[in-house]
Coordinates of C-alpha atoms and ligand atoms in Angstrom, one line a residue:
N1108 CA -33.1 -8.0 24.5
G1109 CA -32.7 -7.6 20.6
L1110 CA -29.3 -7.0 21.0
L1111 CA -29.5 -10.3 23.0
A1112 CA -31.4 -12.5 20.5
L1113 CA -29.4 -11.5 18.0
V1114 CA -26.3 -12.5 19.6
I1115 CA -28.0 -16.0 20.5
L1116 CA -29.1 -15.7 16.5
Y1117 CA -25.4 -15.0 15.3
S1118 CA -23.6 -17.7 17.9
S1119 CA -26.3 -20.2 17.4
R1120 CA -25.0 -20.4 13.2
S1121 CA -23.8 -23.6 12.1
R1122 CA -22.1 -25.2 9.0
Q1123 CA -24.1 -26.2 6.6
K1124 CA -23.5 -29.1 3.8
N1125 CA -21.1 -28.0 1.2
E1126 CA -20.3 -24.1 3.5
P1127 CA -16.7 -24.0 3.8
P1128 CA -15.4 -24.9 7.6
L1129 CA -16.4 -23.1 10.0
D1130 CA -14.2 -21.2 13.3
K1131 CA -16.6 -19.2 15.3
G1132 CA -13.6 -18.6 18.3
F1133 CA -14.4 -19.3 21.8
I1134 CA -15.7 -15.3 23.3
P1135 CA -19.3 -14.8 21.7
W1136 CA -20.2 -12.7 19.5
L1137 CA -16.4 -10.8 19.0
G1138 CA -15.0 -14.6 17.8
H1139 CA -12.0 -14.0 16.8
A1140 CA -12.1 -10.4 15.7
L1141 CA -9.3 -9.5 18.8
E1142 CA -6.8 -12.3 17.2
F1143 CA -7.8 -11.4 13.5
G1144 CA -6.5 -7.6 15.0
K1145 CA -3.5 -7.8 16.3
D1146 CA -2.2 -10.1 13.9
A1147 CA -4.3 -11.2 10.5
A1148 CA -1.4 -12.9 9.4
K1149 CA -0.3 -15.1 12.3
F1150 CA -4.2 -15.3 12.9
L1151 CA -4.8 -16.3 9.3
T1152 CA -1.8 -18.9 9.1
R1153 CA -3.2 -20.4 11.8
M1154 CA -6.7 -21.0 10.0
K1155 CA -5.0 -22.3 7.2
Q1156 CA -3.3 -24.9 9.3
K1157 CA -6.2 -26.1 10.7
H1158 CA -8.4 -26.0 7.9
G1159 CA -6.6 -25.5 5.0
D1160 CA -7.5 -23.2 1.6
I1161 CA -10.9 -22.0 2.6
F1162 CA -13.0 -21.3 5.7
T1163 CA -15.4 -19.0 7.9
V1164 CA -14.5 -17.4 10.8
R1165 CA -16.7 -15.4 13.2
V1166 CA -15.5 -11.2 13.2
C1167 CA -17.5 -9.3 15.3
G1168 CA -21.0 -11.0 14.7
G1169 CA -20.4 -11.0 10.7
Y1170 CA -18.8 -14.2 9.2
I1171 CA -16.0 -13.7 7.1
T1172 CA -15.0 -16.7 4.4
V1173 CA -11.5 -16.1 3.7
L1174 CA -9.8 -18.3 0.5
L1175 CA -5.7 -18.5 0.7
D1176 CA -5.7 -20.8 -2.8
P1177 CA -4.5 -18.1 -5.4
N1178 CA -5.5 -20.8 -8.6
S1179 CA -9.3 -19.9 -7.4
Y1180 CA -8.9 -16.1 -7.1
D1181 CA -10.7 -15.3 -10.7
T1182 CA -13.6 -17.1 -9.5
L1183 CA -13.9 -14.2 -6.5
L1184 CA -12.8 -11.6 -8.5
D1185 CA -14.5 -11.5 -11.6
D1186 CA -18.3 -11.9 -9.8
K1187 CA -19.7 -9.2 -10.1
V1188 CA -23.0 -10.2 -9.4
S1189 CA -23.5 -11.9 -6.4
L1190 CA -20.1 -9.9 -4.5
D1191 CA -19.9 -6.4 -4.0
F1192 CA -16.9 -4.1 -3.3
S1193 CA -18.2 -1.0 -2.5
R1194 CA -20.5 -1.7 0.0
Y1195 CA -17.4 -2.5 2.8
A1196 CA -15.4 -0.2 0.9
Q1197 CA -18.7 2.6 2.2
V1198 CA -18.4 1.6 5.3
L1199 CA -14.7 1.7 5.7
M1200 CA -15.4 5.2 4.4
Q1201 CA -17.2 6.5 6.9
R1202 CA -15.0 4.3 9.9
I1203 CA -11.9 5.9 8.9
F1204 CA -12.5 9.1 7.3
S1205 CA -15.8 10.1 8.2
L1206 CA -16.8 10.4 4.8
R1207 CA -19.9 9.6 3.2
L1208 CA -20.3 9.8 -0.5
P1209 CA -24.2 8.7 -1.4
N1210 CA -24.3 8.9 -4.9
H1211 CA -20.5 7.7 -5.3
N1212 CA -20.5 5.3 -8.5
P1213 CA -17.1 3.8 -8.3
D1214 CA -17.2 3.0 -12.3
T1215 CA -16.6 6.5 -12.8
E1216 CA -14.1 7.4 -10.2
R1217 CA -12.6 4.4 -11.5
A1218 CA -12.3 6.0 -14.9
W1219 CA -11.3 9.2 -13.8
M1220 CA -8.3 7.6 -11.9
E1221 CA -6.9 5.5 -14.6
Q1222 CA -7.5 8.6 -17.2
H1223 CA -5.2 10.6 -14.9
F1224 CA -2.6 7.9 -13.7
Q1225 CA -1.4 7.0 -17.3
G1226 CA -0.8 8.0 -20.9
P1227 CA 0.2 11.7 -20.6
S1228 CA -0.6 12.6 -17.4
L1229 CA 1.4 9.4 -16.2
A1230 CA 4.6 11.1 -17.9
R1231 CA 3.9 14.6 -16.3
L1232 CA 2.8 13.5 -13.1
S1233 CA 6.4 11.5 -13.0
S1234 CA 8.0 14.0 -14.4
T1235 CA 7.1 16.7 -12.2
M1236 CA 7.7 13.9 -9.2
H1237 CA 11.2 13.6 -10.3
L1238 CA 12.0 17.6 -9.5
H1239 CA 10.3 17.6 -6.6
L1240 CA 12.3 14.5 -5.3
Q1241 CA 15.4 16.6 -6.5
T1242 CA 14.3 19.5 -4.2
Q1243 CA 13.7 17.4 -1.3
L1244 CA 16.6 15.7 -1.3
R1245 CA 18.6 18.9 -2.5
D1246 CA 17.1 20.1 0.6
E1247 CA 18.3 17.0 3.2
E1248 CA 21.7 17.6 1.2
R1249 CA 22.4 21.1 2.6
S1250 CA 22.6 20.1 5.5
C1251 CA 25.2 17.3 4.6
S1252 CA 28.5 18.0 3.7
P1253 CA 30.8 15.3 2.3
A1254 CA 32.8 15.7 6.0
D1255 CA 30.3 15.3 7.7
W1256 CA 27.9 12.1 8.5
R1257 CA 24.0 12.6 9.5
Q1258 CA 22.1 10.3 11.0
N1259 CA 18.8 9.5 11.1
G1260 CA 16.1 6.7 10.6
L1261 CA 15.6 5.4 7.6
F1262 CA 11.5 4.8 7.4
S1263 CA 11.2 8.8 8.7
L1264 CA 13.7 9.5 6.1
C1265 CA 12.1 7.5 3.3
Y1266 CA 8.5 7.8 4.6
S1267 CA 9.5 11.6 4.8
L1268 CA 10.8 12.6 1.9
L1269 CA 8.5 10.8 -0.6
F1270 CA 5.5 12.2 1.2
R1271 CA 6.8 15.6 0.5
A1272 CA 7.8 15.0 -3.4
G1273 CA 4.1 13.3 -3.6
Y1274 CA 1.9 15.8 -2.0
L1275 CA 3.8 18.6 -3.9
T1276 CA 3.1 16.6 -7.3
L1277 CA -0.3 15.9 -6.4
F1278 CA -1.5 18.3 -4.4
G1279 CA 0.9 21.2 -4.9
A1280 CA -0.6 24.6 -5.6
E1281 CA 0.5 28.0 -5.3
N1282 CA 2.3 27.9 -1.6
S1283 CA 4.8 24.6 -2.4
N1284 CA 7.3 26.5 -1.2
D1285 CA 5.6 26.6 1.9
V1286 CA 8.4 24.6 4.0
T1287 CA 6.6 24.2 6.8
A1288 CA 3.6 24.2 6.3
L1289 CA 4.1 21.3 4.1
A1290 CA 6.4 19.8 6.9
T1291 CA 3.1 20.6 9.0
V1292 CA 0.6 18.3 6.8
Y1293 CA 3.7 15.7 7.1
K1294 CA 3.9 15.6 11.2
E1295 CA -0.1 15.4 10.8
F1296 CA -0.5 12.6 8.2
R1297 CA 2.0 10.3 10.2
T1298 CA -0.4 11.0 13.3
F1299 CA -3.7 9.8 11.1
D1300 CA -1.6 7.1 9.3
G1301 CA -0.9 5.4 13.3
L1302 CA -4.3 5.7 14.5
L1303 CA -5.1 4.7 10.9
A1304 CA -5.6 0.6 11.8
K1305 CA -7.3 1.4 14.8
L1306 CA -10.1 3.6 13.1
A1307 CA -10.4 0.8 10.6
R1308 CA -11.1 -1.8 13.5
S1309 CA -13.2 0.7 15.6
T1310 CA -10.9 0.2 18.4
L1311 CA -9.8 3.2 20.1
K1312 CA -9.5 4.3 23.2
Q1313 CA -11.5 7.4 24.4
E1314 CA -8.3 9.1 24.9
E1315 CA -7.3 8.3 20.8
K1316 CA -10.4 8.7 19.4
R1317 CA -9.7 12.9 20.6
A1318 CA -6.7 12.4 18.2
A1319 CA -8.3 10.7 15.8
G1320 CA -10.4 13.5 15.4
L1321 CA -8.8 16.4 15.9
S1322 CA -6.2 15.0 13.3
Q1323 CA -8.7 14.7 10.8
E1324 CA -9.9 18.3 10.9
R1325 CA -6.7 19.9 11.0
L1326 CA -5.8 17.9 7.8
W1327 CA -9.6 18.7 6.2
E1328 CA -8.0 22.2 7.2
L1329 CA -4.7 21.9 5.8
L1330 CA -5.7 20.0 2.6
S1331 CA -8.3 23.2 1.5
P1332 CA -6.4 25.9 1.0
A1333 CA -7.9 28.7 -0.6
W1334 CA -8.8 28.1 -4.2
L1335 CA -11.1 25.4 -2.9
S1336 CA -13.8 28.1 -2.4
R1337 CA -13.0 30.5 -5.5
G1338 CA -12.1 28.1 -8.3
K1339 CA -9.4 28.3 -10.7
G1340 CA -8.2 28.9 -14.4
S1341 CA -7.6 25.3 -16.0
E1342 CA -4.1 26.2 -17.4
S1343 CA -2.4 24.7 -14.5
R1344 CA -4.5 22.8 -12.2
S1345 CA -3.1 20.1 -9.8
W1346 CA -4.2 16.5 -9.6
Q1347 CA -6.0 17.7 -6.3
Q1348 CA -7.9 20.5 -8.3
S1349 CA -8.9 18.3 -11.1
Y1350 CA -10.4 15.5 -8.9
L1351 CA -12.2 18.1 -6.9
S1352 CA -13.4 19.4 -10.1
H1353 CA -14.6 15.7 -10.8
L1354 CA -16.1 15.5 -7.4
Q1355 CA -18.3 18.8 -8.1
T1356 CA -20.0 17.4 -11.5
E1357 CA -20.7 14.1 -9.5
G1358 CA -22.5 16.1 -7.2
V1359 CA -20.4 16.1 -4.1
D1360 CA -21.1 18.5 -1.4
T1361 CA -18.4 20.5 -0.6
E1362 CA -18.0 19.1 3.1
M1363 CA -17.5 16.0 1.8
Q1364 CA -15.1 17.4 -0.5
R1365 CA -13.0 18.7 1.9
R1366 CA -12.8 15.4 3.8
A1367 CA -12.7 13.4 0.5
M1368 CA -9.1 14.8 0.1
L1369 CA -7.8 13.4 3.5
L1370 CA -8.8 9.7 2.0
Q1371 CA -7.0 10.6 -1.3
L1372 CA -4.1 12.2 0.4
W1373 CA -4.3 8.7 2.1
A1374 CA -4.1 6.1 -0.6
T1375 CA -2.0 8.5 -2.7
Q1376 CA 1.1 9.2 0.0
G1377 CA 0.5 6.2 2.0
N1378 CA 2.5 3.0 0.9
A1379 CA 5.3 4.5 -1.1
G1380 CA 7.2 5.7 1.5
P1381 CA 7.3 2.7 3.3
A1382 CA 7.8 0.7 0.7
A1383 CA 11.0 2.8 -0.2
F1384 CA 12.3 1.9 3.6
W1385 CA 11.9 -2.0 3.0
L1386 CA 13.5 -1.8 -0.3
L1387 CA 16.6 -0.2 1.0
S1388 CA 16.2 -1.4 4.4
F1389 CA 16.8 -4.8 2.2
L1390 CA 19.6 -3.4 0.4
L1391 CA 21.8 -2.2 3.2
T1392 CA 21.8 -5.5 4.9
H1393 CA 22.2 -7.9 1.8
P1394 CA 25.4 -6.5 0.4
E1395 CA 24.9 -8.8 -2.8
A1396 CA 21.9 -7.0 -3.3
M1397 CA 23.7 -3.7 -3.0
R1398 CA 26.5 -4.7 -5.1
A1399 CA 24.0 -5.8 -7.7
V1400 CA 21.9 -2.9 -8.2
R1401 CA 25.1 -0.5 -7.6
K1402 CA 26.6 -2.5 -10.6
E1403 CA 23.2 -1.9 -13.0
I1404 CA 23.6 1.8 -11.8
R1405 CA 26.5 2.0 -13.3
G1406 CA 25.6 0.2 -16.6
L1407 CA 23.1 3.2 -17.1
R1408 CA 25.4 5.8 -16.5
L1409 CA 27.5 4.0 -18.9
Q1410 CA 25.2 4.0 -20.8
E1411 CA 24.9 7.9 -20.7
D1412 CA 27.2 9.4 -23.4
G1413 CA 29.9 7.1 -21.9
A1414 CA 30.1 9.6 -19.7
L1415 CA 29.7 10.8 -16.0
Q1416 CA 27.3 13.2 -16.2
R1417 CA 26.1 15.8 -13.1
H1418 CA 22.0 13.9 -12.7
P1419 CA 22.9 11.0 -14.9
L1420 CA 19.6 9.2 -14.3
D1421 CA 16.8 11.7 -15.8
T1422 CA 15.7 9.5 -18.0
L1423 CA 15.7 6.6 -15.6
E1424 CA 11.8 5.5 -16.5
H1425 CA 13.3 5.0 -20.5
H1426 CA 16.0 2.2 -19.3
S1427 CA 15.2 -1.2 -18.1
T1428 CA 16.7 -2.4 -15.2
P1429 CA 15.6 -6.2 -14.6
V1430 CA 17.9 -6.3 -11.7
F1431 CA 15.9 -3.5 -9.5
D1432 CA 12.7 -4.3 -10.8
S1433 CA 12.8 -8.2 -9.1
V1434 CA 14.5 -6.1 -5.6
L1435 CA 11.8 -4.4 -5.8
S1436 CA 9.1 -7.2 -6.8
E1437 CA 10.7 -9.4 -3.6
T1438 CA 10.7 -6.4 -1.7
L1439 CA 6.9 -5.7 -2.2
R1440 CA 6.1 -9.5 -1.7
L1441 CA 7.2 -9.5 1.8
T1442 CA 5.8 -6.1 2.7
A1443 CA 2.2 -6.0 0.9
A1444 CA -0.4 -6.9 2.8
A1445 CA -3.6 -5.4 1.1
L1446 CA -6.5 -7.9 2.6
I1447 CA -9.5 -8.3 -0.6
T1448 CA -13.1 -8.0 0.8
R1449 CA -16.3 -8.4 -0.8
E1450 CA -19.9 -9.0 0.7
V1451 CA -21.7 -11.5 -0.2
V1452 CA -25.3 -9.5 -1.9
Q1453 CA -26.8 -13.0 -2.9
D1454 CA -26.1 -16.6 -2.2
K1455 CA -23.1 -17.8 -4.4
T1456 CA -21.5 -20.9 -5.4
L1457 CA -17.8 -21.1 -5.2
R1458 CA -15.8 -23.3 -7.2
L1459 CA -12.2 -23.6 -6.5
A1460 CA -9.6 -25.1 -9.1
S1461 CA -9.5 -28.2 -7.1
G1462 CA -13.3 -29.0 -8.7
Q1463 CA -14.6 -28.8 -5.1
A1464 CA -17.7 -26.2 -4.7
Y1465 CA -18.7 -24.2 -1.2
H1466 CA -21.7 -22.3 -0.5
L1467 CA -21.6 -18.8 0.3
R1468 CA -24.3 -16.8 2.2
Q1469 CA -25.8 -13.9 1.2
G1470 CA -24.5 -10.9 4.2
D1471 CA -21.4 -12.5 4.6
R1472 CA -18.2 -11.6 3.8
V1473 CA -15.4 -12.8 1.2
C1474 CA -12.0 -12.4 1.2
I1475 CA -8.4 -12.9 -0.2
F1476 CA -5.1 -12.5 1.5
P1477 CA -2.5 -12.5 -0.8
F1478 CA 0.1 -12.2 1.7
L1479 CA -0.2 -15.5 2.6
S1480 CA -0.8 -17.1 -0.7
P1481 CA 0.8 -16.5 -3.4
Q1482 CA 2.9 -14.3 -1.6
M1483 CA 4.4 -16.2 1.9
D1484 CA 3.6 -19.5 0.0
P1485 CA 6.6 -22.2 0.8
Q1486 CA 4.9 -23.8 -2.2
I1487 CA 5.3 -21.2 -4.5
H1488 CA 8.4 -19.4 -3.2
H1489 CA 11.0 -21.6 -1.9
N1490 CA 12.1 -20.1 1.7
P1491 CA 9.6 -17.2 1.7
Q1492 CA 10.7 -15.3 4.4
T1493 CA 13.7 -14.6 3.4
F1494 CA 14.6 -11.7 1.2
Q1495 CA 16.3 -13.3 -1.9
Y1496 CA 17.0 -10.2 -4.6
D1497 CA 17.0 -12.3 -7.7
R1498 CA 14.1 -14.3 -7.3
F1499 CA 12.3 -12.7 -10.1
L1500 CA 14.7 -13.0 -12.5
N1501 CA 15.5 -15.8 -15.0
A1502 CA 19.4 -16.9 -15.4
D1503 CA 19.0 -14.8 -18.1
G1504 CA 18.5 -11.6 -16.4
T1505 CA 15.4 -11.4 -18.3
E1506 CA 11.7 -11.1 -15.6
K1507 CA 11.3 -14.2 -14.4
K1508 CA 6.8 -15.0 -14.5
K1509 CA 6.7 -18.4 -14.6
F1510 CA 6.0 -19.7 -10.6
Y1511 CA 3.8 -23.1 -10.0
K1512 CA 2.0 -24.7 -7.6
G1513 CA 1.0 -28.4 -6.9
G1514 CA 2.7 -28.9 -10.7
E1515 CA 0.0 -25.5 -12.0
R1516 CA 1.6 -23.1 -13.6
L1517 CA 0.1 -19.3 -11.4
K1518 CA -1.5 -16.4 -12.9
Y1519 CA -1.4 -14.5 -9.8
Y1520 CA 2.5 -15.5 -7.7
T1521 CA 2.5 -12.1 -6.0
M1522 CA -0.3 -9.3 -5.9
P1523 CA 0.8 -6.2 -4.0
W1524 CA -1.0 -3.7 -6.5
G1525 CA -4.5 -6.5 -5.5
A1526 CA -6.4 -7.5 -8.8
G1527 CA -9.1 -7.2 -11.2
D1528 CA -11.2 -4.1 -11.2
N1529 CA -9.9 -2.7 -8.1
M1530 CA -5.7 -2.6 -8.9
C1531 CA -3.8 0.2 -7.8
V1532 CA -4.4 2.8 -10.1
G1533 CA -1.4 4.6 -8.9
R1534 CA 0.8 1.2 -9.8
H1535 CA 3.0 3.4 -12.0
F1536 CA 3.4 6.4 -10.8
A1537 CA 4.3 4.2 -7.4
V1538 CA 6.8 2.6 -8.8
S1539 CA 8.5 5.2 -10.9
G1540 CA 8.3 7.1 -7.8
I1541 CA 10.5 4.7 -5.7
K1542 CA 12.1 3.8 -8.4
Q1543 CA 13.7 7.6 -9.2
F1544 CA 14.1 8.0 -5.1
V1545 CA 16.4 4.7 -4.6
F1546 CA 18.2 6.0 -7.5
M1547 CA 18.9 9.5 -6.4
V1548 CA 19.8 8.0 -2.7
L1549 CA 22.0 6.0 -4.2
S1550 CA 24.1 8.0 -6.6
R1551 CA 23.9 11.1 -4.3
L1552 CA 24.4 9.7 -0.4
D1553 CA 27.2 7.7 0.6
L1554 CA 24.4 5.5 2.6
E1555 CA 25.1 3.0 5.4
L1556 CA 23.7 1.1 8.4
C1557 CA 24.9 3.1 11.8
D1558 CA 25.4 -0.5 13.4
P1559 CA 26.7 -2.8 10.8
T1560 CA 25.1 -6.0 12.4
A1561 CA 21.4 -4.4 12.3
I1562 CA 18.5 -6.7 10.6
V1563 CA 15.6 -5.4 8.9
P1564 CA 13.3 -4.0 11.7
P1565 CA 10.5 -6.1 12.1
V1566 CA 6.9 -5.8 11.2
N1567 CA 3.9 -4.3 13.0
P1568 CA 1.4 -7.0 13.3
S1569 CA -1.3 -4.5 13.7
R1570 CA -0.8 -3.2 9.7
Y1571 CA -1.5 -6.4 7.7
G1572 CA -4.4 -6.0 6.1
F1573 CA -3.9 -2.2 5.4
G1574 CA -1.5 -1.8 2.2
M1575 CA 1.9 -1.8 3.0
L1576 CA 3.4 -2.7 6.2
Q1577 CA 5.1 -0.3 8.5
P1578 CA 8.4 -1.6 10.5
D1579 CA 8.0 -1.3 14.4
G1580 CA 10.5 0.2 15.4
D1581 CA 13.4 1.6 12.9
L1582 CA 16.5 1.5 11.5
E1583 CA 19.8 4.0 12.3
V1584 CA 20.9 4.7 9.5
R1585 CA 23.8 7.4 8.3
Y1586 CA 24.6 9.2 4.9
R1587 CA 26.6 12.2 3.8
L1588 CA 26.8 13.8 0.8
K1589 CA 29.5 12.1 -1.9
T1590 CA 32.1 13.1 -3.2
L1591 CA 32.0 13.5 -7.0
H1592 CA 35.2 12.8 -8.7
Ligands
HEM1778 C1 -5.9 1.1 -4.8 C2 -1.4 -0.9 -3.8 C3 0.4 2.9 -4.3 C4 -3.5 5.4 -5.8 C5 -4.6 0.3 -4.2 C6 -4.8 -1.4 -4.0 C7 -4.0 -1.8 -3.6 C8 -3.0 -0.8 -3.3 C9 -3.7 -3.1 -2.8 C10 -6.2 -1.7 -4.2 C11 -6.5 -2.3 -2.3 C12 -8.1 -2.5 -2.6 O1 -8.7 -3.4 -3.5 O2 -8.8 -2.5 -1.7 C13 -0.8 -0.1 -3.2 C14 0.8 0.1 -3.2 C15 1.7 1.7 -3.0 C16 0.3 2.0 -4.8 C17 1.4 -1.4 -2.6 C18 3.3 1.0 -3.5 C19 4.4 0.5 -3.1 C20 0.0 3.8 -4.8 C21 -0.3 5.4 -5.4 C22 -0.8 5.8 -5.7 C23 -2.1 5.0 -5.6 C24 1.5 6.4 -5.0 C25 -1.4 7.3 -6.2 C26 -0.6 8.2 -6.6 C27 -3.9 4.2 -5.4 C28 -5.4 4.4 -5.7 C29 -6.2 3.1 -5.3 C30 -5.2 2.5 -5.0 C31 -5.8 5.9 -6.2 C32 -7.9 2.8 -4.9 C33 -8.5 2.4 -7.0 C34 -9.3 1.7 -6.8 O3 -10.5 2.9 -5.9 O4 -10.2 1.7 -7.6 N1 -3.7 0.7 -4.3 N2 -0.5 1.3 -4.0 N3 -1.5 3.9 -4.6 N4 -4.0 2.8 -5.2 FE1 -2.5 2.3 -4.2

């Protein structure tokens, strides 16, 4: 009865004066949940066409207001009194990672992360990453020769290489050379990653639920090496070990420490591989872009003492690479699709750049989805569906930062890393890893499409809202060791 009363209560909500347009959908309680989960980009585009830049939809008994005007994002991101980030984050943590951190303090966590992903720590991590990428690629090369082509899916190739190198960099410990263990962690991670969107939406079928649970257990086990209980001297601590000490200081119990490792594995390894995949896919299918990037690499090589060296790109991060940077920004514009969510903890009036004000109700959630706007907004980016490698370049070759909507210059013209206090803390590390990887692949391997007429595979639409998108299917490539002259 209680449930029924609740259903009726929720169903009977109607739009009040000064509230955003309300769209409850036809299905009681669920509202738009199915359409939202199936393809959030398509659904929200439809709502935007129907209602404009702000609207409220019903999803699983709750109400979500979606704001799609980038000139108004700061009003939402800056409000830390009426809007709360961590409550919904905690819900997801519990749902996806079975993780409960009751005394969780997002500010100390954030401060810890920032300290470990910038300055000297960042430089150390990036150079460790470089070494591991070289080793991983060399292992891949060992099974290659200049005479024989190897064939593989590009997504598999990028994800596995970047995952392995990233994992060794942050989680690597004594047994770093254990190739089998590394392969097991990667395989298990992909299983878990494949179920993640459904976990978040609680839409797993019985069998999938079991698979997800098993995968979680295995990963918790794999991520808790022997030193976890022993503790270890501080000289050669990995990032993971430092993070564990941090959790201990915060009073997190051992079981939750174990579980937190999987959350961190996903946050740190789930995005770079897919990003590198999209970037190389776009280069392989856009010869003009590939030529421009190769030209830039050749230029860097010449700068290095004017001669070809064996590993000429070791100091890559210190070079400016505007063409590559534009290619990366353009790739992320097309394929980074996080949903930024806040919970309304007290009634609030949201004042938009247009001057209009809307009332938000306590208990609702409010989201921005930068993928739709600014990233795919035709008023901001001409032909937004098209990959245009020099979209973020000025005519003089410098980075283009001026973009407009309705004559108004935009602060947010692309937002792959999110914004405000929850902006990706690992972004510099991510960029340096992707850059190292792409430059290594292009300098050491001959890489080409198996089918020269192949196109970039479509996006798996269930992943909108979870960071980097992933392809439905893969792009078959072949590669062989470059003959060095
Ligand atoms: C958070 C994007 C790679 C570490 C985020 C957020 C976004 C994002 C949008 C904010 C999520 C939110 O607001 O809920 C990306 C993209 C990446 C990438 C597009 C690659 C192309 C990485 C890497 C690392 C990393 C390589 C670390 C090694 C983190 C962490 C957070 C985060 C720890 C949580 C920050 C917090 O709690 O405040 N990332 N990320 N990310 N990212 Fe990344």
